[in-house]
Amino acid sequence: KPDTFGVMGKIVENTAEEKIQDGAKYPAVTAKGIKGSYNYIALENPENKWLPSFFLSGANALIDREKLLQLGGFDEIYAPYYYEDADLGLRAWRVGWKCYFEPKAVCMHELSSTISKEKKEKVKVVIEKNKIIVNNLHLDKLSLYFFNCWLLVRCFPSLFTNDKSIYKAIKLFNESKTALHQSKERLKSLQLKNNAALSSRQVKKEILSLIAGIEIKIF
């Protein structure tokens, strides 16, 4: 399909149980922001037809090289890890392309075999920082207001504990604002070039319209 950005397959644990780690990515855009941790599969899909995916898992994806180069690849603002694949897929949708899930393609995967070697505190700070970045890049003004309100609510309990990861994440986010502005400008430029300007909520609406009438399981 000419508007296909990329396709991902089903990801299962490399164990005897072969538990499903990833299915199609569900478009979880809520009052609390963009969530990148929700998957879904079709409960009734006898022909194993492809499904739209909010983004493509970085562990298992086939991507159109030309479109990937137009997007500039993964945004280095998310280095060293987390949310870079969600951001890439969402940028693709927002400039008029689509991401798909092919259930017949299966990948055996070791869950976080690299990141598990990192210090837990560092990983937590990186996740929180990148979560703030992806929401600031892709939410409209009203949605971002509600996200920031939720962020303040989450900060409050940390005043009475030794867990300061959220404050460290906010500090790192503030240090990345110049890079964030540059990322926004690149996205706007490509949207103009492709004559497409979808918001994250419009992407969610389009994906849900494509799976309307299909019984799904979200996990």
Coordinates of C-alpha atoms in Angstrom, one line a residue, residues 5-151:
F5 CA 5.0 3.6 6.7
G6 CA 5.8 0.2 8.1
V7 CA 4.6 -3.2 9.4
M8 CA 5.3 -5.0 12.7
G9 CA 4.7 -8.6 13.6
K10 CA 3.5 -10.3 16.8
I11 CA 6.2 -10.5 19.5
V12 CA 6.2 -13.5 21.9
E13 CA 8.5 -14.3 24.8
N14 CA 11.4 -16.6 24.0
T15 CA 10.1 -19.2 26.5
A16 CA 8.2 -22.4 26.5
E17 CA 4.9 -20.6 27.2
E18 CA 5.5 -18.2 24.2
K19 CA 3.4 -15.5 26.0
I20 CA 2.4 -12.6 23.7
Q21 CA 4.5 -9.5 24.6
D22 CA 3.3 -7.2 21.8
G23 CA 0.3 -7.2 19.4
A24 CA -0.9 -4.2 17.5
K25 CA -0.3 -1.0 19.4
Y26 CA -3.6 0.5 20.8
P27 CA -4.1 4.3 20.4
A28 CA -4.3 5.2 24.0
V29 CA -4.6 9.0 24.0
T30 CA -6.3 9.9 27.2
A31 CA -6.7 12.9 29.6
K32 CA -3.6 11.6 31.3
G33 CA -1.6 11.8 28.0
I34 CA -0.3 9.4 25.4
K35 CA 0.3 5.9 26.7
G36 CA 2.7 3.7 24.8
S37 CA 2.2 0.5 26.7
Y38 CA -1.2 -0.8 25.4
N39 CA -1.4 -3.6 22.9
Y40 CA -4.4 -5.3 21.2
I41 CA -5.3 -8.3 19.2
A42 CA -8.4 -9.3 17.3
L43 CA -10.4 -12.0 19.1
E44 CA -12.1 -13.0 15.9
N45 CA -9.8 -12.8 12.9
P46 CA -9.9 -16.2 11.1
E47 CA -7.9 -14.9 8.1
N48 CA -5.3 -13.3 10.3
K49 CA -5.7 -10.0 8.5
W50 CA -3.5 -7.0 9.3
L51 CA -4.6 -4.4 11.8
P52 CA -3.7 -0.7 12.1
S53 CA -1.0 -0.1 14.8
F54 CA -0.5 3.2 16.7
F55 CA 3.2 2.7 16.2
L56 CA 5.7 -0.1 15.4
S57 CA 7.7 -1.9 18.1
G58 CA 11.4 -1.1 17.9
A59 CA 12.1 -4.8 18.4
N60 CA 10.3 -6.0 15.3
A61 CA 9.4 -3.8 12.3
L62 CA 9.8 -3.5 8.6
I63 CA 9.8 0.2 7.5
D64 CA 9.7 2.0 4.2
R65 CA 13.2 3.3 3.9
E66 CA 12.3 6.4 1.9
K67 CA 9.6 7.5 4.4
L68 CA 12.0 6.7 7.3
L69 CA 14.6 9.0 5.8
Q70 CA 12.0 11.8 5.3
L71 CA 11.1 11.5 9.0
G72 CA 14.8 11.6 9.9
G73 CA 14.8 8.2 11.7
F74 CA 14.5 7.9 15.4
D75 CA 14.6 11.3 17.2
E76 CA 17.8 11.5 19.3
I77 CA 15.9 13.5 21.9
Y78 CA 14.8 10.2 23.4
A79 CA 18.3 8.8 23.8
P80 CA 19.3 6.4 25.2
Y81 CA 15.9 4.5 25.1
Y82 CA 12.1 4.4 25.6
Y83 CA 9.4 6.1 23.6
E84 CA 11.5 6.6 20.4
D85 CA 9.5 4.0 18.6
A86 CA 6.1 5.4 19.8
D87 CA 7.2 8.9 18.6
L88 CA 8.4 7.6 15.2
G89 CA 5.1 5.8 14.5
L90 CA 3.0 8.7 15.7
R91 CA 5.0 11.1 13.5
A92 CA 4.3 8.8 10.6
W93 CA 0.5 8.8 11.2
R94 CA 0.5 12.6 11.6
V95 CA 2.1 13.2 8.2
G96 CA -0.4 10.9 6.5
W97 CA 1.1 7.5 6.5
K98 CA 0.0 4.3 8.3
C99 CA 1.5 1.6 10.5
Y100 CA 0.2 -1.9 10.4
F101 CA 0.3 -5.2 12.5
E102 CA 0.7 -8.5 10.7
P103 CA -0.3 -11.3 13.1
K104 CA 1.1 -14.1 10.9
A105 CA 4.6 -12.6 11.3
V106 CA 6.0 -13.8 14.7
C107 CA 9.2 -12.6 16.5
M108 CA 10.8 -14.4 19.5
H109 CA 12.1 -11.8 21.8
E110 CA 14.0 -11.5 25.0
L111 CA 12.2 -8.9 27.1
S112 CA 14.4 -5.9 27.9
S113 CA 17.5 -8.0 28.0
T114 CA 19.7 -4.9 27.6
I115 CA 17.9 -2.3 29.7
S116 CA 17.5 -4.8 32.5
K117 CA 21.3 -4.4 33.1
E118 CA 20.9 -0.6 33.8
K119 CA 20.3 0.9 37.2
K120 CA 16.6 0.9 38.0
E121 CA 16.6 4.6 39.1
K122 CA 18.3 5.7 35.9
V123 CA 15.7 3.8 33.8
K124 CA 12.8 5.3 35.7
V125 CA 14.1 8.8 35.2
V126 CA 14.6 8.2 31.5
I127 CA 11.1 6.8 31.1
E128 CA 9.5 9.7 32.9
K129 CA 11.6 12.3 31.0
N130 CA 10.7 10.8 27.6
K131 CA 7.1 10.4 28.6
I132 CA 7.0 14.2 29.2
I133 CA 8.7 14.8 25.8
V134 CA 6.4 12.7 23.7
N135 CA 3.4 14.3 25.2
N136 CA 4.7 17.8 24.7
L137 CA 5.5 17.0 21.1
H138 CA 2.2 15.4 20.1
L139 CA -0.6 16.8 22.3
D140 CA -2.6 19.8 21.3
K141 CA -2.8 22.7 23.8
L142 CA -5.9 21.6 25.7
S143 CA -4.7 18.0 26.0
L144 CA -1.3 19.2 27.1
Y145 CA -2.9 21.3 29.8
F146 CA -4.6 18.3 31.3
F147 CA -1.4 16.2 31.0
N148 CA 0.5 18.9 32.9
C149 CA -2.2 19.0 35.6
W150 CA -1.8 15.2 36.0
L151 CA 2.0 15.6 36.1

